[in-house]
PDB file of C-alpha atoms in Angstrom:
ATOM      1  CA  ASP A   1     -12.362  -9.168 -11.033  1.00 60.00           C
ATOM      2  CA  THR A   2      -9.807  -7.083  -9.599  1.00 66.00           C
ATOM      3  CA  GLU A   3      -9.775  -8.812  -6.667  1.00 91.00           C
ATOM      4  CA  VAL A   4      -7.204  -9.814  -3.782  1.00 96.00           C
ATOM      5  CA  THR A   5      -8.559 -12.887  -1.469  1.00 96.00           C
ATOM      6  CA  GLN A   6      -6.997 -12.508   1.743  1.00 97.00           C
ATOM      7  CA  THR A   7      -7.531 -15.697   4.775  1.00 97.00           C
ATOM      8  CA  PRO A   8      -7.988 -15.874   7.464  1.00 97.00           C
ATOM      9  CA  LYS A   9      -8.969 -11.803   8.359  1.00 96.00           C
ATOM     10  CA  HIS A  10      -8.163 -11.947  12.124  1.00 97.00           C
ATOM     11  CA  LEU A  11      -5.049 -14.606  13.408  1.00 97.00           C
ATOM     12  CA  VAL A  12      -4.387 -14.603  16.845  1.00 97.00           C
ATOM     13  CA  MET A  13      -1.737 -16.586  18.043  1.00 95.00           C
ATOM     14  CA  GLY A  14       0.469 -17.837  21.020  1.00 94.00           C
ATOM     15  CA  MET A  15       4.252 -16.717  20.335  1.00 93.00           C
ATOM     16  CA  THR A  16       5.153 -20.035  19.969  1.00 92.00           C
ATOM     17  CA  ASN A  17       2.980 -21.220  17.870  1.00 92.00           C
ATOM     18  CA  LYS A  18       2.912 -21.470  14.356  1.00 96.00           C
ATOM     19  CA  LYS A  19       0.585 -20.299  11.651  1.00 97.00           C
ATOM     20  CA  SER A  20       0.320 -19.149   8.062  1.00 98.00           C
ATOM     21  CA  LEU A  21      -1.914 -16.639   5.860  1.00 98.00           C
ATOM     22  CA  LYS A  22      -2.807 -17.202   2.596  1.00 98.00           C
ATOM     23  CA  CYS A  23      -3.382 -14.939  -0.335  1.00 98.00           C
ATOM     24  CA  GLU A  24      -4.793 -15.704  -3.722  1.00 98.00           C
ATOM     25  CA  GLN A  25      -5.097 -13.437  -7.143  1.00 96.00           C
ATOM     26  CA  HIS A  26      -6.831 -14.652 -10.452  1.00 92.00           C
ATOM     27  CA  MET A  27      -5.700 -12.131 -11.723  1.00 93.00           C
ATOM     28  CA  GLY A  28      -3.111 -12.853 -14.070  1.00 92.00           C
ATOM     29  CA  HIS A  29      -0.675 -11.163 -11.656  1.00 93.00           C
ATOM     30  CA  ARG A  30       2.985 -11.894 -11.740  1.00 92.00           C
ATOM     31  CA  ALA A  31       4.797 -10.150  -9.143  1.00 92.00           C
ATOM     32  CA  MET A  32       2.778 -10.534  -5.734  1.00 95.00           C
ATOM     33  CA  TYR A  33       3.600  -8.512  -2.455  1.00 95.00           C
ATOM     34  CA  TRP A  34       3.709  -8.565   1.564  1.00 97.00           C
ATOM     35  CA  TYR A  35       3.632  -5.278   3.001  1.00 97.00           C
ATOM     36  CA  LYS A  36       2.945  -4.470   7.325  1.00 98.00           C
ATOM     37  CA  GLN A  37       0.581  -2.112   8.590  1.00 97.00           C
ATOM     38  CA  LYS A  38       1.004  -1.205  12.038  1.00 96.00           C
ATOM     39  CA  ALA A  39      -1.820   1.601  13.470  1.00 92.00           C
ATOM     40  CA  LYS A  40      -1.748   5.295  11.710  1.00 91.00           C
ATOM     41  CA  LYS A  41       1.791   3.536  10.110  1.00 95.00           C
ATOM     42  CA  PRO A  42       1.893   3.478   5.927  1.00 97.00           C
ATOM     43  CA  PRO A  43       2.771   0.191   4.867  1.00 97.00           C
ATOM     44  CA  GLU A  44       6.361  -0.881   4.671  1.00 96.00           C
ATOM     45  CA  LEU A  45       7.089  -4.008   2.328  1.00 95.00           C
ATOM     46  CA  MET A  46       8.370  -7.173   3.688  1.00 97.00           C
ATOM     47  CA  PHE A  47       8.728  -9.336   0.140  1.00 96.00           C
ATOM     48  CA  VAL A  48       8.084  -8.958  -3.506  1.00 93.00           C
ATOM     49  CA  TYR A  49       7.916 -12.991  -5.348  1.00 94.00           C
ATOM     50  CA  SER A  50       8.244 -12.079  -9.372  1.00 91.00           C
ATOM     51  CA  TYR A  51       6.824 -14.796 -11.553  1.00 91.00           C
ATOM     52  CA  GLU A  52       7.384 -16.924  -8.403  1.00 93.00           C
ATOM     53  CA  LYS A  53      10.569 -15.991  -7.218  1.00 94.00           C
ATOM     54  CA  LEU A  54      11.411 -14.403  -4.528  1.00 94.00           C
ATOM     55  CA  SER A  55      13.120 -11.110  -5.902  1.00 91.00           C
ATOM     56  CA  ILE A  56      12.951  -8.505  -3.086  1.00 90.00           C
ATOM     57  CA  ASN A  57      13.286  -9.046   0.781  1.00 93.00           C
ATOM     58  CA  GLU A  58      12.879  -5.943   2.335  1.00 92.00           C
ATOM     59  CA  SER A  59      15.362  -7.929   5.930  1.00 92.00           C
ATOM     60  CA  VAL A  60      12.731  -9.177   6.737  1.00 96.00           C
ATOM     61  CA  PRO A  61      13.315 -11.751   9.847  1.00 96.00           C
ATOM     62  CA  SER A  62      13.511 -15.327   9.830  1.00 96.00           C
ATOM     63  CA  ARG A  63      10.352 -15.816  11.659  1.00 97.00           C
ATOM     64  CA  PHE A  64       8.185 -14.498   9.148  1.00 98.00           C
ATOM     65  CA  SER A  65       8.931 -17.149   5.378  1.00 98.00           C
ATOM     66  CA  PRO A  66       7.354 -16.733   2.048  1.00 98.00           C
ATOM     67  CA  GLU A  67       6.284 -19.020  -0.373  1.00 98.00           C
ATOM     68  CA  CYS A  68       4.970 -18.632  -3.376  1.00 97.00           C
ATOM     69  CA  PRO A  69       3.599 -22.303  -4.802  1.00 95.00           C
ATOM     70  CA  ASN A  70       2.544 -21.108  -7.836  1.00 93.00           C
ATOM     71  CA  SER A  71       0.789 -17.589  -9.436  1.00 90.00           C
ATOM     72  CA  SER A  72      -1.783 -17.294  -8.205  1.00 95.00           C
ATOM     73  CA  LEU A  73      -1.704 -18.229  -4.773  1.00 97.00           C
ATOM     74  CA  LEU A  74       1.250 -16.078  -1.757  1.00 98.00           C
ATOM     75  CA  ASN A  75       1.589 -17.631   1.643  1.00 98.00           C
ATOM     76  CA  LEU A  76       3.406 -16.182   4.396  1.00 98.00           C
ATOM     77  CA  HIS A  77       4.555 -18.451   7.436  1.00 98.00           C
ATOM     78  CA  LEU A  78       4.519 -17.453  11.190  1.00 97.00           C
ATOM     79  CA  HIS A  79       6.956 -18.666  13.649  1.00 96.00           C
ATOM     80  CA  ALA A  80       7.502 -18.003  16.847  1.00 95.00           C
ATOM     81  CA  LEU A  81       7.243 -14.576  16.414  1.00 96.00           C
ATOM     82  CA  GLN A  82       6.496 -11.529  18.934  1.00 96.00           C
ATOM     83  CA  PRO A  83       3.577  -9.302  20.272  1.00 96.00           C
ATOM     84  CA  GLU A  84       5.476  -6.215  18.283  1.00 96.00           C
ATOM     85  CA  ASP A  85       4.537  -8.497  15.163  1.00 97.00           C
ATOM     86  CA  SER A  86       0.613  -7.729  15.625  1.00 98.00           C
ATOM     87  CA  ALA A  87      -0.182  -5.748  13.221  1.00 97.00           C
ATOM     88  CA  LEU A  88      -2.874  -5.566   9.718  1.00 97.00           C
ATOM     89  CA  TYR A  89      -0.573  -7.663   7.129  1.00 98.00           C
ATOM     90  CA  LEU A  90      -1.482  -7.197   3.920  1.00 97.00           C
ATOM     91  CA  CYS A  91      -1.240  -9.264   0.469  1.00 97.00           C
ATOM     92  CA  ALA A  92      -1.302  -7.025  -3.012  1.00 96.00           C
ATOM     93  CA  SER A  93      -0.401  -8.356  -6.453  1.00 95.00           C
ATOM     94  CA  SER A  94       0.448  -6.133 -10.044  1.00 92.00           C
ATOM     95  CA  GLN A  95       1.465  -7.224 -13.524  1.00 89.00           C
ATOM     96  CA  GLY A  96       5.244  -8.382 -13.153  1.00 73.00           C
ATOM     97  CA  HIS A  97       6.654  -4.603 -14.516  1.00 69.00           C
ATOM     98  CA  SER A  98       6.596  -1.410 -12.697  1.00 73.00           C
ATOM     99  CA  GLY A  99       3.776   0.556 -13.564  1.00 76.00           C
ATOM    100  CA  ASN A 100       1.247  -1.177 -13.582  1.00 83.00           C
ATOM    101  CA  THR A 101      -1.922  -1.154 -10.591  1.00 89.00           C
ATOM    102  CA  ILE A 102      -1.786  -2.773  -7.483  1.00 92.00           C
ATOM    103  CA  TYR A 103      -4.426  -4.410  -6.154  1.00 94.00           C
ATOM    104  CA  PHE A 104      -4.489  -4.440  -2.483  1.00 96.00           C
ATOM    105  CA  GLY A 105      -6.667  -7.910  -0.152  1.00 96.00           C
ATOM    106  CA  GLU A 106      -8.646  -6.271   2.397  1.00 95.00           C
ATOM    107  CA  GLY A 107      -5.698  -7.583   5.421  1.00 96.00           C
ATOM    108  CA  SER A 108      -5.445 -10.589   7.923  1.00 97.00           C
ATOM    109  CA  TRP A 109      -5.029  -9.029  11.451  1.00 97.00           C
ATOM    110  CA  LEU A 110      -2.238 -10.653  13.425  1.00 97.00           C
ATOM    111  CA  THR A 111      -1.732 -10.457  16.629  1.00 97.00           C
ATOM    112  CA  VAL A 112       0.298 -12.250  19.270  1.00 97.00           C
ATOM    113  CA  VAL A 113      -0.040 -12.905  22.413  1.00 95.00           C
TER     114      VAL A 113
ATOM    115  CA  GLU B   1      17.443   5.927   1.640  1.00 80.00           C
ATOM    116  CA  LEU B   2      13.898   7.150  -0.326  1.00 86.00           C
ATOM    117  CA  LYS B   3      12.380   9.671   1.350  1.00 92.00           C
ATOM    118  CA  VAL B   4       8.346  10.357   0.542  1.00 96.00           C
ATOM    119  CA  GLU B   5       7.087  12.934   3.222  1.00 97.00           C
ATOM    120  CA  GLN B   6       3.701  13.988   2.752  1.00 98.00           C
ATOM    121  CA  ASN B   7       1.779  17.945   3.768  1.00 97.00           C
ATOM    122  CA  PRO B   8      -0.544  17.583   5.841  1.00 97.00           C
ATOM    123  CA  LEU B   9      -0.685  14.694   8.036  1.00 97.00           C
ATOM    124  CA  PHE B  10      -3.736  16.142   9.451  1.00 97.00           C
ATOM    125  CA  LEU B  11      -6.129  17.918   7.654  1.00 95.00           C
ATOM    126  CA  SER B  12      -9.696  18.838   8.875  1.00 96.00           C
ATOM    127  CA  MET B  13     -10.818  21.035   5.931  1.00 93.00           C
ATOM    128  CA  GLN B  14     -15.416  21.982   4.864  1.00 95.00           C
ATOM    129  CA  GLU B  15     -17.902  20.672   2.328  1.00 96.00           C
ATOM    130  CA  GLY B  16     -17.022  22.583  -0.963  1.00 96.00           C
ATOM    131  CA  LYS B  17     -13.878  24.007  -0.077  1.00 96.00           C
ATOM    132  CA  ASN B  18     -11.049  22.901  -2.595  1.00 97.00           C
ATOM    133  CA  TYR B  19      -7.468  21.695  -0.771  1.00 96.00           C
ATOM    134  CA  THR B  20      -4.466  20.040  -2.512  1.00 97.00           C
ATOM    135  CA  ILE B  21      -2.051  17.283  -0.357  1.00 98.00           C
ATOM    136  CA  TYR B  22       1.944  17.337  -1.348  1.00 98.00           C
ATOM    137  CA  CYS B  23       3.597  14.567  -2.207  1.00 98.00           C
ATOM    138  CA  ASN B  24       7.625  15.488  -2.173  1.00 97.00           C
ATOM    139  CA  TYR B  25       9.835  12.817  -2.296  1.00 95.00           C
ATOM    140  CA  SER B  26      13.837  12.342  -1.943  1.00 93.00           C
ATOM    141  CA  THR B  27      15.339  10.436  -5.569  1.00 86.00           C
ATOM    142  CA  THR B  28      14.858  10.282  -8.800  1.00 84.00           C
ATOM    143  CA  SER B  29      11.507   8.027 -10.616  1.00 81.00           C
ATOM    144  CA  ASP B  30       8.909   9.089 -13.321  1.00 79.00           C
ATOM    145  CA  ARG B  31       6.286   6.770 -10.768  1.00 89.00           C
ATOM    146  CA  LEU B  32       3.675   7.576  -8.490  1.00 94.00           C
ATOM    147  CA  TYR B  33       0.636   5.958  -7.161  1.00 96.00           C
ATOM    148  CA  TRP B  34      -1.939   7.306  -4.769  1.00 98.00           C
ATOM    149  CA  TYR B  35      -4.381   5.147  -2.039  1.00 98.00           C
ATOM    150  CA  ARG B  36      -6.830   5.663   0.022  1.00 98.00           C
ATOM    151  CA  GLN B  37      -7.624   3.994   2.698  1.00 97.00           C
ATOM    152  CA  ASP B  38     -10.321   3.691   4.986  1.00 95.00           C
ATOM    153  CA  PRO B  39     -10.304   2.886   9.296  1.00 92.00           C
ATOM    154  CA  GLY B  40      -9.573  -0.847   9.596  1.00 88.00           C
ATOM    155  CA  LYS B  41     -10.308  -0.783   5.879  1.00 91.00           C
ATOM    156  CA  SER B  42      -7.403  -1.785   3.216  1.00 91.00           C
ATOM    157  CA  LEU B  43      -5.820   0.366   0.319  1.00 95.00           C
ATOM    158  CA  GLU B  44      -8.126   1.513  -2.770  1.00 96.00           C
ATOM    159  CA  SER B  45      -6.149   2.575  -5.500  1.00 95.00           C
ATOM    160  CA  LEU B  46      -6.813   6.011  -7.342  1.00 97.00           C
ATOM    161  CA  PHE B  47      -3.797   6.799  -9.358  1.00 96.00           C
ATOM    162  CA  VAL B  48      -0.864   5.186 -10.960  1.00 94.00           C
ATOM    163  CA  LEU B  49       1.648   8.524 -12.406  1.00 94.00           C
ATOM    164  CA  LEU B  50       3.752   7.339 -14.631  1.00 89.00           C
ATOM    165  CA  SER B  51       5.407  10.151 -16.237  1.00 87.00           C
ATOM    166  CA  ASN B  52       6.444  14.277 -15.662  1.00 88.00           C
ATOM    167  CA  GLY B  53       3.645  15.990 -16.038  1.00 90.00           C
ATOM    168  CA  ALA B  54       1.108  13.046 -16.030  1.00 91.00           C
ATOM    169  CA  VAL B  55      -2.688  14.841 -14.901  1.00 95.00           C
ATOM    170  CA  LYS B  56      -5.073  12.703 -13.850  1.00 97.00           C
ATOM    171  CA  GLN B  57      -8.978  13.134 -12.551  1.00 97.00           C
ATOM    172  CA  GLU B  58     -11.676  10.910 -11.303  1.00 96.00           C
ATOM    173  CA  GLY B  59     -14.621  13.006 -10.146  1.00 96.00           C
ATOM    174  CA  ARG B  60     -13.131  15.474  -6.987  1.00 97.00           C
ATOM    175  CA  LEU B  61      -9.968  14.241  -6.900  1.00 98.00           C
ATOM    176  CA  MET B  62      -7.375  15.489  -9.321  1.00 98.00           C
ATOM    177  CA  ALA B  63      -3.783  14.003  -9.386  1.00 98.00           C
ATOM    178  CA  SER B  64      -0.375  15.389 -11.308  1.00 97.00           C
ATOM    179  CA  LEU B  65       3.299  14.601 -10.787  1.00 96.00           C
ATOM    180  CA  ASP B  66       6.633  17.020 -12.119  1.00 95.00           C
ATOM    181  CA  THR B  67       9.274  14.570 -12.016  1.00 92.00           C
ATOM    182  CA  LYS B  68      12.297  16.976 -12.281  1.00 93.00           C
ATOM    183  CA  ALA B  69      10.729  18.773  -9.205  1.00 94.00           C
ATOM    184  CA  ARG B  70      10.014  15.029  -7.457  1.00 94.00           C
ATOM    185  CA  LEU B  71       6.750  16.343  -6.575  1.00 96.00           C
ATOM    186  CA  SER B  72       2.773  14.894  -6.420  1.00 97.00           C
ATOM    187  CA  THR B  73       0.650  16.826  -5.534  1.00 98.00           C
ATOM    188  CA  LEU B  74      -3.506  16.018  -4.759  1.00 98.00           C
ATOM    189  CA  HIS B  75      -6.096  17.726  -5.471  1.00 98.00           C
ATOM    190  CA  ILE B  76      -9.180  18.467  -4.163  1.00 97.00           C
ATOM    191  CA  THR B  77     -12.800  19.538  -5.549  1.00 97.00           C
ATOM    192  CA  ALA B  78     -16.228  20.935  -3.924  1.00 96.00           C
ATOM    193  CA  ALA B  79     -15.621  17.847  -0.427  1.00 95.00           C
ATOM    194  CA  VAL B  80     -18.182  16.249   0.333  1.00 96.00           C
ATOM    195  CA  HIS B  81     -18.066  14.216   3.073  1.00 96.00           C
ATOM    196  CA  ASP B  82     -17.744  10.240   1.395  1.00 96.00           C
ATOM    197  CA  LEU B  83     -14.422  11.811   0.958  1.00 97.00           C
ATOM    198  CA  SER B  84     -12.433  11.170   4.453  1.00 97.00           C
ATOM    199  CA  ALA B  85     -10.245   8.111   4.769  1.00 97.00           C
ATOM    200  CA  THR B  86      -7.052   8.345   4.857  1.00 98.00           C
ATOM    201  CA  TYR B  87      -4.483   9.162   1.620  1.00 98.00           C
ATOM    202  CA  PHE B  88      -0.869   8.398   0.787  1.00 98.00           C
ATOM    203  CA  CYS B  89       1.226   8.369  -2.328  1.00 98.00           C
ATOM    204  CA  ALA B  90       3.881   5.419  -3.100  1.00 96.00           C
ATOM    205  CA  VAL B  91       6.910   6.116  -4.977  1.00 93.00           C
ATOM    206  CA  ASP B  92       8.226   2.896  -7.354  1.00 89.00           C
ATOM    207  CA  THR B  93      11.470   2.301  -7.637  1.00 81.00           C
ATOM    208  CA  GLU B  94      11.904  -0.249  -9.356  1.00 71.00           C
ATOM    209  CA  THR B  95      11.755  -2.492 -12.508  1.00 61.00           C
ATOM    210  CA  SER B  96      10.180  -6.162 -12.312  1.00 56.00           C
ATOM    211  CA  GLY B  97       7.760  -5.964  -9.284  1.00 62.00           C
ATOM    212  CA  SER B  98       7.461  -2.608  -7.540  1.00 82.00           C
ATOM    213  CA  ARG B  99       9.055  -0.988  -4.221  1.00 86.00           C
ATOM    214  CA  LEU B 100       6.767   1.309  -3.234  1.00 91.00           C
ATOM    215  CA  THR B 101       8.042   3.097  -0.769  1.00 93.00           C
ATOM    216  CA  PHE B 102       5.193   4.965   0.645  1.00 96.00           C
ATOM    217  CA  GLY B 103       3.957   8.825   2.318  1.00 97.00           C
ATOM    218  CA  GLU B 104       3.181   8.825   5.998  1.00 97.00           C
ATOM    219  CA  GLY B 105      -0.565   9.292   4.413  1.00 98.00           C
ATOM    220  CA  THR B 106      -2.860  12.144   4.670  1.00 98.00           C
ATOM    221  CA  GLN B 107      -6.266  11.572   7.143  1.00 97.00           C
ATOM    222  CA  LEU B 108      -8.702  13.856   5.887  1.00 97.00           C
ATOM    223  CA  THR B 109     -11.487  15.060   7.475  1.00 97.00           C
ATOM    224  CA  VAL B 110     -14.225  16.748   4.966  1.00 96.00           C
ATOM    225  CA  ASN B 111     -16.918  18.530   8.485  1.00 94.00           C
ATOM    226  CA  PRO B 112     -20.501  19.276   7.065  1.00 87.00           C
TER     227      PRO B 112
END
């Protein structure tokens, strides 16, 4: 099983809403990631969790708040987003150290209105 | 700042032909990834290259890495329509977990 599961697949939210994106993997991976991808652009790293600790925050605005409740779950809490935050949000996971295959989920399409 | 440059960005080719996509990067790294992305879909891992001179092949695709030249190539042999997709290379610059910096992607269209 090489599956990373993301929910919801599609989300429309207003600029004053609070919502969350969820990600789950059962491969025993100890590194989990959030990437953001705009249309026709490459993915951009947002956050990395390594062994359930936040190890990389790529200067992401505080309206995005990651959370790693346990080694299988990764959340991205969204609050007071802007229309330009509309994008595909990809979760990924890999074994703890670098050089291993990084598996991506199907993504959550977010539209901010 | 790490730069990862792919070329070409757009590639239209006929079935049965061969072609190579190039990925140049600006910092020392011996970890290079290739992904495929179909429209509206997620990223599918194709290859992970972990050392100078690494070569991996899967079906009609072959990837190689030259860390001294900071260059990776993705060679397509006898293209078929099913290979139409966007191909990304990505360079890893982290040791605990991974920090991937992606190239702009090469949009490949294979015509019958």
